GROMACS .gro file of C-alpha atoms in nm:
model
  390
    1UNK     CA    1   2.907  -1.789  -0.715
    2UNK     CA    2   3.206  -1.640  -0.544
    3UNK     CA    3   3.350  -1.607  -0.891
    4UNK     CA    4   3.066  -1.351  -1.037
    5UNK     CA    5   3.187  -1.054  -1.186
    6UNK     CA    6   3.084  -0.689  -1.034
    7UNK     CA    7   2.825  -0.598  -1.254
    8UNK     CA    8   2.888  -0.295  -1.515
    9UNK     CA    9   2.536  -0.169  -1.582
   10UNK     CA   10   2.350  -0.053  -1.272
   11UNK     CA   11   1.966   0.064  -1.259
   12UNK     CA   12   1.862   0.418  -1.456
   13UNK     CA   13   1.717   0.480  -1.118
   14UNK     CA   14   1.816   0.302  -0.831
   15UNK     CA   15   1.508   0.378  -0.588
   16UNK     CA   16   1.359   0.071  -0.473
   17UNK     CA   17   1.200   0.163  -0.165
   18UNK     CA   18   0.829   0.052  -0.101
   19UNK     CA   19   0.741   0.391   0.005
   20UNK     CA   20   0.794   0.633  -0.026
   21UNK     CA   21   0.817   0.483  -0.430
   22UNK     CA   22   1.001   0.577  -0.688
   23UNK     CA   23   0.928   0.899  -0.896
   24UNK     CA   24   0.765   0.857  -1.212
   25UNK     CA   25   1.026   0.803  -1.486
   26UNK     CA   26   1.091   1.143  -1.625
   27UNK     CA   27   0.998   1.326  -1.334
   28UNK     CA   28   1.196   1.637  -1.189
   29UNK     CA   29   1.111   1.941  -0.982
   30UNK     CA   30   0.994   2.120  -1.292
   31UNK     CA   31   0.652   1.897  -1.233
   32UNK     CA   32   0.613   2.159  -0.926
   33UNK     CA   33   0.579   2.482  -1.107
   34UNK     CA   34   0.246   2.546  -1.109
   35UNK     CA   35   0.218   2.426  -0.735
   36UNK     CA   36  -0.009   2.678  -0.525
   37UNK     CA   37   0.254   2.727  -0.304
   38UNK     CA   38   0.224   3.038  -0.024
   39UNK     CA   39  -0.114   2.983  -0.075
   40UNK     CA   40  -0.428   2.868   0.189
   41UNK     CA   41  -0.582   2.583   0.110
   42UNK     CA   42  -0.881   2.740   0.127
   43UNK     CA   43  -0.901   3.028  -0.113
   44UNK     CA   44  -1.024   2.933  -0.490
   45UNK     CA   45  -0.698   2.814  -0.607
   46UNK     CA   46  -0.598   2.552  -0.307
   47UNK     CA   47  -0.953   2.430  -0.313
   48UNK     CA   48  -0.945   2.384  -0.707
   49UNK     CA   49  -0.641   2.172  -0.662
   50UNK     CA   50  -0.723   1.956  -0.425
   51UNK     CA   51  -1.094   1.915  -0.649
   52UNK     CA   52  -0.848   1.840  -0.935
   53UNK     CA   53  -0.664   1.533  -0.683
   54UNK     CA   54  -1.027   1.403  -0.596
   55UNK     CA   55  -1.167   1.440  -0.937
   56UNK     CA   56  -0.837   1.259  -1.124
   57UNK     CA   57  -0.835   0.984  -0.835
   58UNK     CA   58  -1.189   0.910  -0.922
   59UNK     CA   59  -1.111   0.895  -1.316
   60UNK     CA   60  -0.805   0.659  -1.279
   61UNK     CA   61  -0.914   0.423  -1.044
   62UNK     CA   62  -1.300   0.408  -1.202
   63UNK     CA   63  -1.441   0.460  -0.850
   64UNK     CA   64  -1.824   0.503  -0.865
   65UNK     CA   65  -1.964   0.827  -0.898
   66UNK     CA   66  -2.168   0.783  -0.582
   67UNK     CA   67  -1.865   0.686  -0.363
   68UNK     CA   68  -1.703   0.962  -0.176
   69UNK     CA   69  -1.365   1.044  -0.216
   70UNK     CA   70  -1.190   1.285   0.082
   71UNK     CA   71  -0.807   1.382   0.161
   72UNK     CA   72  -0.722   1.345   0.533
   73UNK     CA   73  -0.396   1.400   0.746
   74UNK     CA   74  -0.145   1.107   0.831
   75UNK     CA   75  -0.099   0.937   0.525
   76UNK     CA   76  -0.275   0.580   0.511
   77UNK     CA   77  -0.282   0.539   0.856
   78UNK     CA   78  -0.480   0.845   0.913
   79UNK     CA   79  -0.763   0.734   0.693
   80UNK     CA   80  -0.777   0.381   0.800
   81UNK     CA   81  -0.756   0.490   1.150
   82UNK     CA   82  -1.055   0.749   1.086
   83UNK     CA   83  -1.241   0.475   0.933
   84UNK     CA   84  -1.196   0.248   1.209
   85UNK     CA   85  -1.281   0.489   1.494
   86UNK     CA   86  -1.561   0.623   1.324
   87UNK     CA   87  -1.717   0.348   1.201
   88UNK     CA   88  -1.662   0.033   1.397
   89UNK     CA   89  -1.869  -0.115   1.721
   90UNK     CA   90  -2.187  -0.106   1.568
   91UNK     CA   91  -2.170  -0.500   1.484
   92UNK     CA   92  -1.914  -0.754   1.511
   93UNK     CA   93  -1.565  -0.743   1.304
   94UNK     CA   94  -1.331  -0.966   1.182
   95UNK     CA   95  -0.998  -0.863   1.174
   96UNK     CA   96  -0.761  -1.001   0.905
   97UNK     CA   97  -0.389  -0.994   0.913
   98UNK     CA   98  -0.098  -1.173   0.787
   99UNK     CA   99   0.214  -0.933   0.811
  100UNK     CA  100   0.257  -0.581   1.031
  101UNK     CA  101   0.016  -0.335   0.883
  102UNK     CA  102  -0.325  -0.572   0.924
  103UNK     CA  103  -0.146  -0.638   1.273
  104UNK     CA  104  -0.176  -0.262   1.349
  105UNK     CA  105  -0.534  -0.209   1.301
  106UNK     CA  106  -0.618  -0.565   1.501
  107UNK     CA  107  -0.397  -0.372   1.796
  108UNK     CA  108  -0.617  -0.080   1.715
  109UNK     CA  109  -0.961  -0.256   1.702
  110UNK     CA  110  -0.848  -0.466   2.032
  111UNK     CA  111  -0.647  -0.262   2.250
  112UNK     CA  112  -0.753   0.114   2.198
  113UNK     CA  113  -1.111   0.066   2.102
  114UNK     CA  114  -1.135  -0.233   2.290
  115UNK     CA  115  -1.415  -0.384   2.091
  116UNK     CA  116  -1.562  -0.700   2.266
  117UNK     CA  117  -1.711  -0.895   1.967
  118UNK     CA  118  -1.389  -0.874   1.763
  119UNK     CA  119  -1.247  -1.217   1.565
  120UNK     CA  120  -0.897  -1.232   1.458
  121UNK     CA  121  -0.801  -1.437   1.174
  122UNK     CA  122  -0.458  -1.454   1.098
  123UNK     CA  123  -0.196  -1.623   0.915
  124UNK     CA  124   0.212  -1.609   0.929
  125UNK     CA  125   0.365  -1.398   0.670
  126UNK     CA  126   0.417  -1.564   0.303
  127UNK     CA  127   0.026  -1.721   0.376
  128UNK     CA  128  -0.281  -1.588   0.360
  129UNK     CA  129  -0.540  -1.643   0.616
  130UNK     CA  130  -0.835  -1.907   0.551
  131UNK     CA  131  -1.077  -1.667   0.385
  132UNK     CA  132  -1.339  -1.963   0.416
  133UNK     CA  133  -1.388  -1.878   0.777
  134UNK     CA  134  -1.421  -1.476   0.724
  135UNK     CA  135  -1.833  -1.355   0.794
  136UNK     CA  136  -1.866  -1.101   0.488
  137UNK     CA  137  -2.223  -1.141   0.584
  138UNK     CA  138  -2.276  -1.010   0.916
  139UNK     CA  139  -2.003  -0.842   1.039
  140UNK     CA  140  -1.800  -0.613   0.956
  141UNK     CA  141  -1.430  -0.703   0.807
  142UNK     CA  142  -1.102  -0.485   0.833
  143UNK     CA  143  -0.790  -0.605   0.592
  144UNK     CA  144  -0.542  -0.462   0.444
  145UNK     CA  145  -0.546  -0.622   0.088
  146UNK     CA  146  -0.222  -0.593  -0.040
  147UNK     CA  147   0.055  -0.721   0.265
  148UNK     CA  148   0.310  -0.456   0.206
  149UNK     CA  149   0.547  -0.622   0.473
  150UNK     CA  150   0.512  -0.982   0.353
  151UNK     CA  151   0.447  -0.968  -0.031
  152UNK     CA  152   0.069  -1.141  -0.016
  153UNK     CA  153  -0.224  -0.996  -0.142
  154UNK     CA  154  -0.567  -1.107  -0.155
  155UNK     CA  155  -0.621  -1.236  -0.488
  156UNK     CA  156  -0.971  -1.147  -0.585
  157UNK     CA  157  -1.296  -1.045  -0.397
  158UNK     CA  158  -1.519  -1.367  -0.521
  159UNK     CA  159  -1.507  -1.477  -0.142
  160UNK     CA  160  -1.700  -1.110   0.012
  161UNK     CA  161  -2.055  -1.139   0.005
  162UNK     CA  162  -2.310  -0.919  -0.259
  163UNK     CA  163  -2.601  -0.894   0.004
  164UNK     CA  164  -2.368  -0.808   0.284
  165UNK     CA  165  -2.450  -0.618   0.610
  166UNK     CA  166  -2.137  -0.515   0.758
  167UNK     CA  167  -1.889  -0.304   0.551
  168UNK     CA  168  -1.594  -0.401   0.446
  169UNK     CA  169  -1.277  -0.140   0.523
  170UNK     CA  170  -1.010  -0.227   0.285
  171UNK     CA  171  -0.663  -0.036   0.337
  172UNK     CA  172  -0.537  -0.059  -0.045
  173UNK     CA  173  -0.254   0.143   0.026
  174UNK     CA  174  -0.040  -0.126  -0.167
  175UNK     CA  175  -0.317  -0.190  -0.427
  176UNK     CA  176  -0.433   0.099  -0.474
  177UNK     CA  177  -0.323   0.189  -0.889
  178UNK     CA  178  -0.159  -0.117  -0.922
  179UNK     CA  179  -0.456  -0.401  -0.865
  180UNK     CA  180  -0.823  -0.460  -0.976
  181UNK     CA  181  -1.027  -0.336  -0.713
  182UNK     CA  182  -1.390  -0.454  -0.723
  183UNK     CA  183  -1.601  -0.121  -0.583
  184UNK     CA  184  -1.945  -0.289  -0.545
  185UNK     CA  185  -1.725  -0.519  -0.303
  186UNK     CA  186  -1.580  -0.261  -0.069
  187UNK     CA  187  -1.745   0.009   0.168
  188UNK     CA  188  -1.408   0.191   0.276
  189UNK     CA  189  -1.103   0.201   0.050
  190UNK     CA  190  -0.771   0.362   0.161
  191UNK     CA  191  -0.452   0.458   0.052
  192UNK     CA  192  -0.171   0.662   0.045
  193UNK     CA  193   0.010   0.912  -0.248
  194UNK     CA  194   0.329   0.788  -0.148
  195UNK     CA  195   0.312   0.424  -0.257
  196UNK     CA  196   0.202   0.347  -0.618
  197UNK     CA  197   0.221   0.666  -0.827
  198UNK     CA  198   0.573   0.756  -0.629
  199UNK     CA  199   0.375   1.062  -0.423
  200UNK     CA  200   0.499   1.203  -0.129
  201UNK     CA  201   0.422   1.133   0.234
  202UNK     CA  202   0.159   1.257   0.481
  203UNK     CA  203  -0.150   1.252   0.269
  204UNK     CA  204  -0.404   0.991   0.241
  205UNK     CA  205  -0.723   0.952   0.086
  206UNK     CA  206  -1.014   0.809   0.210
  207UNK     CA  207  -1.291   0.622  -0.005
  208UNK     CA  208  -1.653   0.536   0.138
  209UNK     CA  209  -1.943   0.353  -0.015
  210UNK     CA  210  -2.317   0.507   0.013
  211UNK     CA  211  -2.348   0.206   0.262
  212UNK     CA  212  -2.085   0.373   0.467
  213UNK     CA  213  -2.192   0.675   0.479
  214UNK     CA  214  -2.504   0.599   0.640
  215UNK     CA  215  -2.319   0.419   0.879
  216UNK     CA  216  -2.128   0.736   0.948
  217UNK     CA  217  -2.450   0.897   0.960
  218UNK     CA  218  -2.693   0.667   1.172
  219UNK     CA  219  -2.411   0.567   1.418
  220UNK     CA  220  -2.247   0.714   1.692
  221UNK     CA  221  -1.939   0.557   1.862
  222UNK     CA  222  -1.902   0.510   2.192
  223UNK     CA  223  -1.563   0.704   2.293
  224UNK     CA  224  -1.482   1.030   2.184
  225UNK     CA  225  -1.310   1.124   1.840
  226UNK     CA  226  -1.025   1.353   1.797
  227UNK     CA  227  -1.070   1.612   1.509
  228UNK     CA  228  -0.888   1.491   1.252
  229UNK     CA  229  -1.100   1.138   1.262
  230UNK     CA  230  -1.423   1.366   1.289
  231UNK     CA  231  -1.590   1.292   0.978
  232UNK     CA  232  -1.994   1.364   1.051
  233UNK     CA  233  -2.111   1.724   1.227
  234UNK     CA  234  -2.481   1.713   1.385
  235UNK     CA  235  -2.549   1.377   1.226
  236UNK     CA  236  -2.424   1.473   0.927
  237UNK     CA  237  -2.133   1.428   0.680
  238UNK     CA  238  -1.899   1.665   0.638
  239UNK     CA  239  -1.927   1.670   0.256
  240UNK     CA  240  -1.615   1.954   0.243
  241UNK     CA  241  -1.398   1.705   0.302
  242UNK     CA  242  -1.480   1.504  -0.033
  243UNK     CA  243  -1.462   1.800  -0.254
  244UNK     CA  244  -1.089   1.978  -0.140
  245UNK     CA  245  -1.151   2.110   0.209
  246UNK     CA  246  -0.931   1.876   0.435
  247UNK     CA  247  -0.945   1.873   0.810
  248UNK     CA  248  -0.640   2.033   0.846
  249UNK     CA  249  -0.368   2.215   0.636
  250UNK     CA  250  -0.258   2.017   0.327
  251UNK     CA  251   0.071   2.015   0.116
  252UNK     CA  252  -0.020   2.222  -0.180
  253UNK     CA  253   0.378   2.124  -0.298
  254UNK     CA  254   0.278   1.769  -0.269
  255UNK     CA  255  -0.086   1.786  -0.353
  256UNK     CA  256   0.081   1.910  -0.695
  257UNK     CA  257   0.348   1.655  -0.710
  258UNK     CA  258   0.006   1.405  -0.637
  259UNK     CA  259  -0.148   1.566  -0.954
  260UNK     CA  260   0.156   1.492  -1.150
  261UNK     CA  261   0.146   1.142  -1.095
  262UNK     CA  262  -0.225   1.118  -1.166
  263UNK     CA  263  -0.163   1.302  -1.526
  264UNK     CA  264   0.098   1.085  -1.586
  265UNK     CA  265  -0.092   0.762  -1.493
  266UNK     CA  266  -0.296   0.862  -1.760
  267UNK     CA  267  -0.029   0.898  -2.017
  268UNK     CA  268   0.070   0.531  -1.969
  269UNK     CA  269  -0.286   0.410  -2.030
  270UNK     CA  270  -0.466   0.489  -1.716
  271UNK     CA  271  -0.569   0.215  -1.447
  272UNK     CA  272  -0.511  -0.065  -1.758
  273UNK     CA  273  -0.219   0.014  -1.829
  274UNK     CA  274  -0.064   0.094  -1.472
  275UNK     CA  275  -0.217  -0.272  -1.357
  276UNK     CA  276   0.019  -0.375  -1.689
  277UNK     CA  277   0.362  -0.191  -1.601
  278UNK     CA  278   0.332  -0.289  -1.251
  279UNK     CA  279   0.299  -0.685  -1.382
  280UNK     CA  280   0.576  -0.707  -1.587
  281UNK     CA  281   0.769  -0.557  -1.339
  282UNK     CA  282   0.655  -0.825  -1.098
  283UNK     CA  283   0.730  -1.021  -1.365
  284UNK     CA  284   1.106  -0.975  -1.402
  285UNK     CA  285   1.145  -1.030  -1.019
  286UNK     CA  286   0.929  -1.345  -1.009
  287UNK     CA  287   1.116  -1.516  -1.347
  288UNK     CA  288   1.486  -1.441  -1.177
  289UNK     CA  289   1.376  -1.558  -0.828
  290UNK     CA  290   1.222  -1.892  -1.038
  291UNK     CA  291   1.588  -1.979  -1.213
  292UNK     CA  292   1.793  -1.873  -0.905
  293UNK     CA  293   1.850  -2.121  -0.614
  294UNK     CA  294   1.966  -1.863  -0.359
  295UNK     CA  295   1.653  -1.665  -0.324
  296UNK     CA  296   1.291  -1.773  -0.271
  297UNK     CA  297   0.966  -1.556  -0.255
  298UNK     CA  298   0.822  -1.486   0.090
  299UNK     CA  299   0.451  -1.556  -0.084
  300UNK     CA  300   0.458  -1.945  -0.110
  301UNK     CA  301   0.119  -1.954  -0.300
  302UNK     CA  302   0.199  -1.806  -0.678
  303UNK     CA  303  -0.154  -1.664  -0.665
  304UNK     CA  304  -0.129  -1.444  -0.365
  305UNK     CA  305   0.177  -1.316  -0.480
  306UNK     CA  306   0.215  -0.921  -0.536
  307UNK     CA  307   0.295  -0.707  -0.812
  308UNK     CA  308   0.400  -0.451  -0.596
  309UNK     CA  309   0.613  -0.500  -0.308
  310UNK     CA  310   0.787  -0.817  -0.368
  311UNK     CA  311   0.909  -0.975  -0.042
  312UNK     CA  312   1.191  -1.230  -0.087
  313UNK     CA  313   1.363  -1.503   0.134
  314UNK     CA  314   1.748  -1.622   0.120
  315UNK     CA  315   1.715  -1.991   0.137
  316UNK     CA  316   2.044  -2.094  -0.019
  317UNK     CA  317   2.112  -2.399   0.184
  318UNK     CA  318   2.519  -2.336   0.302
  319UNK     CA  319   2.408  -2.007   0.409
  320UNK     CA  320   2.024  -2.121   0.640
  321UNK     CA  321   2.224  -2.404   0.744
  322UNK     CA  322   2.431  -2.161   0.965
  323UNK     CA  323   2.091  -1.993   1.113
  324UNK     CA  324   1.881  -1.712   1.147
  325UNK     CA  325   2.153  -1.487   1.233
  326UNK     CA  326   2.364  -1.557   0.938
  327UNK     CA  327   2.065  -1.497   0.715
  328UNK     CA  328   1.996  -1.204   0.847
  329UNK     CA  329   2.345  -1.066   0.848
  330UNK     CA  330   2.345  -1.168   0.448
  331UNK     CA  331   2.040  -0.968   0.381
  332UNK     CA  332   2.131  -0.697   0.557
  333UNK     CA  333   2.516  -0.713   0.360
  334UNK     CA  334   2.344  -0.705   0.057
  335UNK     CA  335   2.148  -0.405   0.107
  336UNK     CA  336   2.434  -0.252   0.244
  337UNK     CA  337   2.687  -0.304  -0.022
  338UNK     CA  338   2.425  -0.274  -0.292
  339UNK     CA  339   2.336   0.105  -0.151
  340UNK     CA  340   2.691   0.156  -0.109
  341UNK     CA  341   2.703   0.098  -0.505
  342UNK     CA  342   2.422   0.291  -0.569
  343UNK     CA  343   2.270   0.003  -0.747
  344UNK     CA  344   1.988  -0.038  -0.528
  345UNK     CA  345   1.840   0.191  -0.235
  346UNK     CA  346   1.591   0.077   0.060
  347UNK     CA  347   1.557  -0.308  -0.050
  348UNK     CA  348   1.571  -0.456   0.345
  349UNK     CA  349   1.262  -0.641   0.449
  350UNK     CA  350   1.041  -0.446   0.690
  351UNK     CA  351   1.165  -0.414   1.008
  352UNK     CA  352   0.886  -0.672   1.165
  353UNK     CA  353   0.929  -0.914   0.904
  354UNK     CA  354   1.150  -1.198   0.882
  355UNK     CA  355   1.546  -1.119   0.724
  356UNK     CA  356   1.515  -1.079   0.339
  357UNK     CA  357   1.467  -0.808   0.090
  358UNK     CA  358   1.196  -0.651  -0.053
  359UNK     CA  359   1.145  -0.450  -0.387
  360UNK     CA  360   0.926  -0.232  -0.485
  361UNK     CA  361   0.777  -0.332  -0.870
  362UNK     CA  362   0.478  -0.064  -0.895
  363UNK     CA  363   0.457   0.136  -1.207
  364UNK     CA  364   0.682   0.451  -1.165
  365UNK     CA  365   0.964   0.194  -1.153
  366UNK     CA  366   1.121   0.031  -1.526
  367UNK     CA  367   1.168  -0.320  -1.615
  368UNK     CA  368   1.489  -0.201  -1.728
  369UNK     CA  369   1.587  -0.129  -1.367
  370UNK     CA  370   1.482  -0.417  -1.223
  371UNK     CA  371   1.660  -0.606  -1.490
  372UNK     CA  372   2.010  -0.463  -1.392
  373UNK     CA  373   1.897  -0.531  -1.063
  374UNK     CA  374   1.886  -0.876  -1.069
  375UNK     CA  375   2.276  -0.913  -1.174
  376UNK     CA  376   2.358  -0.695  -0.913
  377UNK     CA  377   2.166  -0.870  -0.627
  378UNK     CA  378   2.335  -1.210  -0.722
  379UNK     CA  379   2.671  -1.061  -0.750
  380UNK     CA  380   2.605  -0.858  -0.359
  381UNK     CA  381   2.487  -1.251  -0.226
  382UNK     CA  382   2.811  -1.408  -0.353
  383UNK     CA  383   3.039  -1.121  -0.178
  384UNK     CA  384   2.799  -1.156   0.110
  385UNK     CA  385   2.806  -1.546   0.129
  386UNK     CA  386   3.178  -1.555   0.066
  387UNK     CA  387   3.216  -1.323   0.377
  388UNK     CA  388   3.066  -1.617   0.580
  389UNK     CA  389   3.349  -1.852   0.510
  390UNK     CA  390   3.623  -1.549   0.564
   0.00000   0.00000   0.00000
């Protein structure tokens, strides 16, 4: 391999990062100019465009009409973390992880909220956990669906229970636009602009079943609630914060550039046909990790694999034979030298994960791209390997 030629064609768009994603192809700062900017949020206009968010969000992702659909601060982890400190301690929970996100909210449930009847199920990354032993019925569950660190996602929702009695809080912020979600199977759904339709940061939205908000609304945790988790007044939900009035000052630049994406999703086919571009995407990255022998994918089972951020292993033999370190330092080369080339930007594996790359394959990036991509990371491996034996 030390022999490969440097590649000649390099990606349209180089931006591989799994968030914040890739703009939608096409996109420029033009896509701002009708952005409410120097505006509040709360007179007619701001309100009317963060409406417009809710109400698009709704239409692309076919969320029920009885669901309600809010904006909150902190991105993803804002609205999870609102969901969990809102909602949880009225029953058991089960806490699933398998790579660093799920392993936030089980130091959340455990540490900070300190919830005494709390199961963790877990499972090393490139697994899933044993979804056999999960109680849908009873308790509540907390998972993040699509393992944005380690490339697994839950495959479908067959295993969660029709008649349940707990809810079931779902951070999607990897699935979200990209994978089937079953509604009637979820009770909190949560996600971030910044991930599949290329948004930017800082925003998240929040989705809750009927189910939950009763929960919200005949419960009271035990420990107090900052503001921005504050979701319920007098017993009450605060219903302004599904239709546009967030709890605190919102991006009207990227609350546009949100908007964007939405219109554009629906260009391309809506939900349909960003669940297609995001597969054969996948696809590309799957079929050249399948017919090269340097590179393996951090999902072992095909099924659990994800069509968004694909996590992959360097398991070429000369190279794992001289250890972790060397592996690591030959990841870490070829994101270097590949960024250096402007060929490929932000492909390292997550900083908790183990050494590899990861790519983002959601549908604001082109099979095209990912195409020259491949030469190029074979090409970066052989410099990289050949630097071993220097």
């Amino acid at each position: 391999m030390t022999d490969i030629a440097k590649p000649v064609a390099r990606p349209v768009n180089p931006a591989f990062s799994s968030g914040p994603t890739a703009k939608r192809p096409g996109w420029s700062v033009e896509a701002l100019k009708d952005a409410a900017v120097g505006r509040s949020h709360r007179a007619k206009i701001g309100k009317a465009k963060l409406k417009l968010a809710i109400d698009l969000t709704r239409e692309i992702l076919k969320v029920p009409e009885d669901y309600r659909i809010g904006i909150l601060p902190a991105s993803d982890t804002g609205a999870v973390e609102a969901a969990l400190w809102s909602l949880l301690g009225a029953r058991g929970v089960d806490l699933l992880a398998w790579e660093s996100f799920g392993e936030g909210w089980v130091t959340d449930v455990v540490k900070q909220l300190k919830l005494e009847d709390a199961r963790v199920i877990k499972a090393p990354y490139g697994e899933l956990p044993d979804l056999a032993q999960v109680d849908t019925k009873t308790r509540d569950v907390v998972l993040a669906w699509n393992g944005t660190t380690s490339g697994v996602r839950v495959p479908n929702a067959d295993w969660i229970a029709d008649d349940r009695e707990g809810l079931i809080i779902n951070d999607a912020t990897s699935a979200a636009f990209a994978q089937p979600l079953e509604w009637k199977k979820f009770d909190v759904v949560t996600f971030s602009w910044q991930k599949v339709l290329g948004g930017e940061g800082a925003h998240g939205i929040l989705i809750l079943s009927p189910r939950a908000v009763e929960r919200l609304e005949t419960y009271k945790p035990a420990w107090p609630l900052p503001k921005i988790f504050r979701l319920t007044k007098g017993g009450k939900l605060i219903e302004g914060i599904f239709v546009g009035e967030t709890i605190n000052t919102p991006s009207l630049l990227a609350t546009e550039d949100y908007i964007d994406g939405l219109q554009w999703a629906k260009s391309v086919g809506g939900l349909d046909g960003l669940i297609a571009r995001a597969n054969a995407n996948a696809k590309v990255l799957h079929d050249w990790v399948a017919r090269t022998p340097w590179v393996a994918n951090l999902a072992k089972d095909e099924a659990t694999r994800s069509n968004t951020s694909v996590c992959l292993s360097i398991v070429d033999p000369d190279v794992v034979a001289r250890g972790t370190e060397a592996v690591a330092a030959v990841a870490k080369g070829i994101v270097a030298l590949l960024d250096k080339e402007g060929a490929a930007y932000d492909i390292g594996a997550y900083r908790d994960a183990p050494p590899g790359l990861r790519i983002w394959a959601g549908a604001t990036v082109e099979a095209s791209d990912l195409e020259a991509l491949t030469a190029w990371l074979d090409w970066a491996f052989a410099a990289e390997k050949a630097k071993l034996s220097a």
